[in-house]
Structure formats: C-alpha cells, structure tokens
Amino acid sequence: MLELLRLNPHTKDLGGGFTVRRLLPSSQQQSVGPFLFFDHFGPITAQPSDNHDVRPHPHIGLATVTYLFEGAMLHRDSTGIVQRIEPGAINWMTAGRGITHSERAPDDLRHVTRRSHGLQLWAALPAEHEEDAPSFSHTAAAAIPALTVGGTAVRVLIGSAFDVVSPTPTLSPTLYADLALPPGGRLQVPAAAQQRALYGVDHGFTLDGQAVPPGEMVVLPEGTEPLLEAPQGARVMLIGGEPLGHRFMWWNFVSSRKDRIAEAADDWAAQRFAVVPGETEFIPLPERRP
C-alpha cells in the first residue's frame, strides 16, 4: 500500500472575519520542496461593509506565490509595483533582503458584493539568494501552459511536468500544478519533483485506492507515480520541488540564519524597511519578539 504522510489544516484568523486553512508548516513536516507555507482562503462572499484588506507588512528570505480561483486583489509593494491579481495568473514576489507589500480589494470591487477564493504559498529561497534584491514577477493566466491529459485539465503554474514548462521564473527546482479532474477522472501522478504533495481544493479523491478528503494534504513517497481518481470530480493542486533544508520562521520572516530574523524584526520596529508608495497604514510588529 502507498505510504502517505497526511497533513491536516489548522485555522488562522487574519482579522475582519477573514480566516484561512493552513497546511504548511506542519508539526509533522515543515516544507514540501521549497514550499514552507500553504494557505487556502475562501470561498467567501464579502459584503461592501467587509474589510479584508491586508495592510502593508514586511517579508525577508522568501517568495510569496499567489493564485486565485475567484475574485481579484490589488498588490502594491515597496519596489513600486502595482499589479491587479486575477484568477489563473501566478504572482511570485521575491522578498530577498526585504520588501513591504499590501493586498487590498481593487477599487471597482470595494463597494459591491464579491467572492474571494485562492491559495497563497511561501517558497524558501536558496541560502545564496536570501539577500537578493526584492522583485516581483507576474505571469498572466494566458501564458500558463495548459493541456488535457486523459480528460483532466492540467495547468503547469511553476516548473515542468506533463512535457510542458511554465515561464514563471524561480531560483530552485519548483513544481506547482492545477489539476481539474472531471467526475470519474483518472490521472497518473508524475514523479516530476524530488518531493511532492497533493491537496484537494473542493472534493476528495483517491490515490491508489486510498481515500483522501478535501482539505487534507498528502505527501507522496519519492519516485512513486500513484493513480489519482476523483469519483465526483476534483480540483487538486500538486506542489513540490527540491528541498532546501530547515528554515527559521517567525511572523512574516524566513531565513536560514536565526539572527537574521531578529535583525528584520528590529528593522521593522524602527521603520527601516522601504515603504509602499502611496500607503500610510502598516501592520505593527507583534509584541512578542523572536
């Protein structure tokens, strides 16, 4: 029988009634490939009176990876980038030595009832790139390789699989794919990365006959190619890549060096991070220091 490591979510309240289901990091496993943070938010219907904006906040030593199924958000960061994020696109923000960004409802949606549903992941950066200059990369939905494999609609968001390669730039071998299986769909999961995991967004599925409920992440044994089946149909995310080793994590900071986390906390408290043009709000440093 296929030996699966099963990771269950814990709920985090980000404020304003906006909650996420967090799968990584887990007490059982910190990361899958370079991914050490996996949040699933929504689907949620927001009213004009709801404020789910994420005010400016800092990051170091990681890349944020945002992918939407429904809705839209407006990204602004301290490099001067302003980017509307919509379903199907991949948005990769390299924090490097330090970046500040906000994520808000676009003005045209702020005063209407709106839906929000998506994933935000963090990828660790290779140690030699942790202090790179911050940057932002937007890969439009139309630029993502899409194909049909035995009835399953496949989009390779990052990396290479199913004989196609995503244009999304990365700093280490990384895999991220969106698999939409029809009712009764079947798909052989390729051994396309050293480490891999699967996550059912909306419905459960089976792997070599073992049931996996929606909202649970399963880490696959290296080199295996299990049969993925979805009796009801399912939206399944495939993540993975080359592991980068342990990282220290506190609040919004990630580093291979523990002292770097404390330094970043001091910098944010002293307002030494670059600011987001046009923004005056910010999220304060938590009272409990690292």
CSV table of C-alpha atoms in Angstrom, one decimal:
chain,number,residue,atom,x,y,z
A,1,MET,CA,0.0,0.0,0.0
A,2,LEU,CA,1.2,3.5,-0.8
A,3,GLU,CA,2.6,5.1,2.3
A,4,LEU,CA,1.1,8.7,2.6
A,5,LEU,CA,2.0,11.4,5.1
A,6,ARG,CA,-1.3,13.2,5.8
A,7,LEU,CA,-1.3,16.8,6.9
A,8,ASN,CA,-4.5,18.4,8.3
A,9,PRO,CA,-5.2,22.1,8.3
A,10,HIS,CA,-5.4,24.5,11.2
A,11,THR,CA,-7.4,27.6,11.0
A,12,LYS,CA,-5.9,31.1,11.3
A,13,ASP,CA,-7.9,34.3,11.7
A,14,LEU,CA,-6.3,37.1,9.7
A,15,GLY,CA,-8.7,39.7,11.1
A,16,GLY,CA,-12.0,41.1,9.9
A,17,GLY,CA,-13.6,37.7,9.9
A,18,PHE,CA,-11.2,36.5,7.2
A,19,THR,CA,-9.9,33.0,8.0
A,20,VAL,CA,-7.5,30.7,6.2
A,21,ARG,CA,-6.8,27.0,6.4
A,22,ARG,CA,-3.1,26.5,6.9
A,23,LEU,CA,-1.4,23.2,5.8
A,24,LEU,CA,2.2,24.2,5.9
A,25,PRO,CA,4.2,24.5,8.0
A,26,SER,CA,3.1,21.4,9.9
A,27,SER,CA,4.4,19.8,13.1
A,28,GLN,CA,4.9,16.7,11.0
A,29,GLN,CA,6.8,18.4,8.2
A,30,GLN,CA,7.9,22.0,7.7
A,31,SER,CA,8.0,22.0,3.9
A,32,VAL,CA,7.4,20.2,0.6
A,33,GLY,CA,10.1,21.1,-1.8
A,34,PRO,CA,10.8,24.8,-1.3
A,35,PHE,CA,7.2,25.4,-0.1
A,36,LEU,CA,7.1,26.0,3.6
A,37,PHE,CA,3.7,27.8,3.8
A,38,PHE,CA,0.4,26.9,2.3
A,39,ASP,CA,-2.8,28.9,3.0
A,40,HIS,CA,-6.2,28.1,1.4
A,41,PHE,CA,-8.7,31.0,1.8
A,42,GLY,CA,-12.3,31.1,0.8
A,43,PRO,CA,-14.5,30.6,-1.0
A,44,ILE,CA,-16.0,33.5,0.9
A,45,THR,CA,-18.6,36.2,-0.1
A,46,ALA,CA,-17.6,39.6,1.1
A,47,GLN,CA,-20.1,42.5,1.5
A,48,PRO,CA,-19.3,46.1,0.8
A,49,SER,CA,-19.0,46.7,4.6
A,50,ASP,CA,-16.3,44.0,5.0
A,51,ASN,CA,-12.7,45.0,5.1
A,52,HIS,CA,-10.4,42.1,4.3
A,53,ASP,CA,-7.5,44.3,3.1
A,54,VAL,CA,-4.1,43.3,4.2
A,55,ARG,CA,-2.2,46.4,5.2
A,56,PRO,CA,1.5,46.9,4.4
A,57,HIS,CA,3.7,44.4,6.1
A,58,PRO,CA,7.3,43.1,5.6
A,59,HIS,CA,9.0,39.9,4.4
A,60,ILE,CA,12.5,38.7,4.1
A,61,GLY,CA,14.1,35.5,2.8
A,62,LEU,CA,11.1,34.0,0.9
A,63,ALA,CA,8.9,34.3,-2.2
A,64,THR,CA,5.2,34.7,-1.9
A,65,VAL,CA,3.2,32.8,-4.5
A,66,THR,CA,-0.4,33.9,-5.0
A,67,TYR,CA,-3.0,32.1,-7.1
A,68,LEU,CA,-6.7,32.9,-7.3
A,69,PHE,CA,-9.7,30.8,-8.2
A,70,GLU,CA,-12.3,33.6,-7.8
A,71,GLY,CA,-12.1,37.3,-7.1
A,72,ALA,CA,-9.3,39.9,-7.5
A,73,MET,CA,-6.8,41.7,-5.3
A,74,LEU,CA,-4.6,44.6,-5.8
A,75,HIS,CA,-0.9,44.1,-5.0
A,76,ARG,CA,1.3,47.0,-4.1
A,77,ASP,CA,4.9,46.8,-2.9
A,78,SER,CA,7.9,48.9,-2.0
A,79,THR,CA,9.6,48.3,-5.4
A,80,GLY,CA,6.9,50.4,-6.9
A,81,ILE,CA,4.9,47.5,-8.5
A,82,VAL,CA,1.1,47.8,-8.6
A,83,GLN,CA,-0.5,44.7,-10.0
A,84,ARG,CA,-4.1,43.5,-10.2
A,85,ILE,CA,-4.2,39.8,-9.4
A,86,GLU,CA,-7.0,37.8,-11.0
A,87,PRO,CA,-7.8,34.0,-11.4
A,88,GLY,CA,-5.4,31.8,-13.3
A,89,ALA,CA,-2.3,34.1,-13.1
A,90,ILE,CA,0.8,33.4,-11.0
A,91,ASN,CA,2.2,36.2,-8.9
A,92,TRP,CA,5.7,35.5,-7.5
A,93,MET,CA,7.2,38.1,-5.2
A,94,THR,CA,10.8,37.6,-4.1
A,95,ALA,CA,11.3,39.3,-0.8
A,96,GLY,CA,15.1,38.7,-0.7
A,97,ARG,CA,16.7,41.1,1.8
A,98,GLY,CA,13.5,42.9,2.4
A,99,ILE,CA,10.2,44.0,0.9
A,100,THR,CA,7.0,45.6,2.1
A,101,HIS,CA,3.6,44.9,0.4
A,102,SER,CA,-0.1,45.3,0.7
A,103,GLU,CA,-3.0,43.3,-0.7
A,104,ARG,CA,-6.3,45.1,-1.0
A,105,ALA,CA,-9.6,44.9,-2.8
A,106,PRO,CA,-9.5,46.8,-6.1
A,107,ASP,CA,-11.4,50.0,-6.1
A,108,ASP,CA,-14.0,48.7,-8.6
A,109,LEU,CA,-14.9,45.8,-6.3
A,110,ARG,CA,-14.7,47.5,-2.9
A,111,HIS,CA,-18.3,48.7,-2.9
A,112,VAL,CA,-20.0,45.6,-4.3
A,113,THR,CA,-20.7,42.0,-3.1
A,114,ARG,CA,-17.7,40.0,-4.2
A,115,ARG,CA,-16.3,36.5,-4.0
A,116,SER,CA,-12.8,35.6,-2.9
A,117,HIS,CA,-11.1,32.2,-3.2
A,118,GLY,CA,-7.5,31.2,-3.6
A,119,LEU,CA,-4.2,30.0,-2.3
A,120,GLN,CA,-1.1,31.8,-1.0
A,121,LEU,CA,2.1,29.9,-0.6
A,122,TRP,CA,5.6,30.9,0.5
A,123,ALA,CA,8.7,29.4,-1.1
A,124,ALA,CA,12.0,29.4,0.7
A,125,LEU,CA,14.9,30.9,-1.2
A,126,PRO,CA,18.2,29.1,-1.7
A,127,ALA,CA,20.6,30.4,1.1
A,128,GLU,CA,22.7,32.1,-1.5
A,129,HIS,CA,19.7,34.1,-2.7
A,130,GLU,CA,18.2,35.1,0.6
A,131,GLU,CA,19.7,38.6,0.4
A,132,ASP,CA,18.9,39.2,-3.2
A,133,ALA,CA,17.3,42.5,-4.2
A,134,PRO,CA,13.5,42.3,-3.9
A,135,SER,CA,11.4,41.8,-7.1
A,136,PHE,CA,8.0,40.9,-8.4
A,137,SER,CA,7.0,38.6,-11.3
A,138,HIS,CA,3.5,38.4,-12.8
A,139,THR,CA,2.7,35.5,-15.2
A,140,ALA,CA,-0.6,36.1,-16.9
A,141,ALA,CA,-3.2,33.3,-17.0
A,142,ALA,CA,-2.9,33.1,-20.8
A,143,ALA,CA,0.9,32.5,-20.5
A,144,ILE,CA,0.5,29.4,-18.3
A,145,PRO,CA,0.9,26.1,-20.2
A,146,ALA,CA,-2.5,24.3,-20.3
A,147,LEU,CA,-3.3,20.8,-21.7
A,148,THR,CA,-5.7,18.0,-21.3
A,149,VAL,CA,-4.3,14.6,-20.0
A,150,GLY,CA,-6.8,11.8,-20.2
A,151,GLY,CA,-9.7,14.1,-19.6
A,152,THR,CA,-8.0,16.1,-16.8
A,153,ALA,CA,-7.4,19.8,-17.4
A,154,VAL,CA,-3.8,20.5,-16.4
A,155,ARG,CA,-2.2,23.9,-15.9
A,156,VAL,CA,1.5,23.8,-15.0
A,157,LEU,CA,1.9,27.0,-13.0
A,158,ILE,CA,5.5,26.7,-12.0
A,159,GLY,CA,8.2,24.2,-13.1
A,160,SER,CA,7.9,21.4,-15.6
A,161,ALA,CA,5.5,18.4,-15.8
A,162,PHE,CA,3.5,16.6,-18.4
A,163,ASP,CA,6.1,17.6,-21.0
A,164,VAL,CA,5.4,21.3,-20.7
A,165,VAL,CA,7.4,24.1,-18.9
A,166,SER,CA,6.0,27.1,-17.1
A,167,PRO,CA,7.6,30.5,-17.9
A,168,THR,CA,7.3,31.5,-14.2
A,169,PRO,CA,10.9,32.3,-13.0
A,170,THR,CA,12.2,30.6,-9.9
A,171,LEU,CA,15.5,30.3,-8.0
A,172,SER,CA,15.4,26.5,-7.4
A,173,PRO,CA,13.6,23.5,-8.8
A,174,THR,CA,9.9,24.1,-8.0
A,175,LEU,CA,6.7,22.4,-9.1
A,176,TYR,CA,3.2,23.8,-8.9
A,177,ALA,CA,0.3,22.5,-11.0
A,178,ASP,CA,-3.5,22.8,-11.0
A,179,LEU,CA,-5.3,19.6,-11.9
A,180,ALA,CA,-9.1,19.7,-12.7
A,181,LEU,CA,-10.4,16.2,-12.8
A,182,PRO,CA,-13.9,15.5,-14.2
A,183,PRO,CA,-16.3,13.2,-12.4
A,184,GLY,CA,-14.8,9.7,-12.7
A,185,GLY,CA,-11.5,11.3,-13.8
A,186,ARG,CA,-8.2,9.3,-13.5
A,187,LEU,CA,-4.6,10.6,-13.8
A,188,GLN,CA,-1.2,9.1,-13.1
A,189,VAL,CA,0.7,11.5,-10.9
A,190,PRO,CA,4.2,12.0,-12.5
A,191,ALA,CA,7.4,11.8,-10.5
A,192,ALA,CA,8.1,15.3,-11.7
A,193,ALA,CA,9.9,16.5,-8.5
A,194,GLN,CA,12.0,15.1,-5.7
A,195,GLN,CA,9.3,16.0,-3.1
A,196,ARG,CA,5.6,16.2,-4.0
A,197,ALA,CA,2.2,16.7,-2.2
A,198,LEU,CA,-1.4,16.8,-3.4
A,199,TYR,CA,-4.2,18.9,-2.0
A,200,GLY,CA,-7.9,18.6,-2.8
A,201,VAL,CA,-9.4,22.1,-3.0
A,202,ASP,CA,-13.1,21.2,-3.4
A,203,HIS,CA,-13.7,17.5,-3.3
A,204,GLY,CA,-11.9,14.4,-2.1
A,205,PHE,CA,-10.0,11.9,-4.3
A,206,THR,CA,-8.3,8.6,-4.0
A,207,LEU,CA,-4.6,7.6,-4.5
A,208,ASP,CA,-4.1,4.0,-5.5
A,209,GLY,CA,-7.5,3.4,-3.9
A,210,GLN,CA,-6.8,5.2,-0.6
A,211,ALA,CA,-9.4,7.9,0.2
A,212,VAL,CA,-8.2,11.5,0.8
A,213,PRO,CA,-10.8,14.0,2.0
A,214,PRO,CA,-10.9,17.6,0.7
A,215,GLY,CA,-8.8,20.0,2.7
A,216,GLU,CA,-6.2,17.4,3.6
A,217,MET,CA,-2.6,17.4,2.1
A,218,VAL,CA,-0.9,14.2,1.4
A,219,VAL,CA,2.9,14.0,0.9
A,220,LEU,CA,3.8,11.3,-1.7
A,221,PRO,CA,6.8,8.9,-1.4
A,222,GLU,CA,9.7,10.0,-3.6
A,223,GLY,CA,9.6,8.4,-7.1
A,224,THR,CA,6.1,7.0,-6.9
A,225,GLU,CA,3.5,7.5,-9.6
A,226,PRO,CA,0.2,6.8,-7.9
A,227,LEU,CA,-3.2,6.7,-9.7
A,228,LEU,CA,-5.2,9.8,-8.8
A,229,GLU,CA,-9.0,9.2,-9.2
A,230,ALA,CA,-11.9,11.6,-8.5
A,231,PRO,CA,-15.3,10.0,-8.4
A,232,GLN,CA,-17.1,13.4,-8.0
A,233,GLY,CA,-14.5,15.3,-9.9
A,234,ALA,CA,-12.0,17.4,-8.0
A,235,ARG,CA,-9.7,20.4,-8.2
A,236,VAL,CA,-6.3,19.1,-7.0
A,237,MET,CA,-3.1,21.1,-6.5
A,238,LEU,CA,0.2,19.4,-7.0
A,239,ILE,CA,3.2,21.1,-5.3
A,240,GLY,CA,6.8,20.1,-4.8
A,241,GLY,CA,10.4,20.6,-5.8
A,242,GLU,CA,13.8,20.3,-4.4
A,243,PRO,CA,14.0,20.6,-0.6
A,244,LEU,CA,16.2,23.5,0.6
A,245,GLY,CA,16.7,22.4,4.2
A,246,HIS,CA,15.4,23.8,7.5
A,247,ARG,CA,14.4,27.4,7.8
A,248,PHE,CA,13.8,29.6,10.8
A,249,MET,CA,10.3,31.2,10.6
A,250,TRP,CA,8.8,34.0,12.7
A,251,TRP,CA,5.8,36.2,11.7
A,252,ASN,CA,6.5,37.2,8.1
A,253,PHE,CA,10.2,36.5,8.1
A,254,VAL,CA,12.1,33.4,6.9
A,255,SER,CA,15.8,32.8,7.0
A,256,SER,CA,18.5,30.1,7.2
A,257,ARG,CA,20.0,32.2,10.0
A,258,LYS,CA,18.2,32.7,13.3
A,259,ASP,CA,19.9,36.1,14.0
A,260,ARG,CA,18.6,37.4,10.6
A,261,ILE,CA,15.0,37.0,11.9
A,262,ALA,CA,15.8,39.2,15.0
A,263,GLU,CA,17.5,41.8,12.8
A,264,ALA,CA,14.5,42.0,10.5
A,265,ALA,CA,12.2,42.4,13.5
A,266,ASP,CA,14.3,45.3,14.7
A,267,ASP,CA,14.3,46.9,11.3
A,268,TRP,CA,10.5,46.8,11.0
A,269,ALA,CA,10.1,48.2,14.5
A,270,ALA,CA,12.4,51.0,13.7
A,271,GLN,CA,10.7,51.6,10.3
A,272,ARG,CA,13.8,50.9,8.3
A,273,PHE,CA,12.1,48.9,5.6
A,274,ALA,CA,11.2,50.6,2.4
A,275,VAL,CA,7.6,51.8,2.3
A,276,VAL,CA,4.9,51.1,-0.3
A,277,PRO,CA,4.3,54.3,-2.4
A,278,GLY,CA,1.0,55.9,-1.5
A,279,GLU,CA,0.4,53.8,1.6
A,280,THR,CA,0.4,55.2,5.1
A,281,GLU,CA,-1.0,52.3,7.1
A,282,PHE,CA,1.1,49.3,8.3
A,283,ILE,CA,0.8,46.2,10.4
A,284,PRO,CA,2.8,46.6,13.6
A,285,LEU,CA,5.3,44.1,14.8
A,286,PRO,CA,3.9,41.5,17.2
A,287,GLU,CA,4.6,42.4,20.8
A,288,ARG,CA,6.3,39.1,21.4
A,289,ARG,CA,9.7,39.2,19.8
A,290,PRO,CA,11.5,36.2,18.3
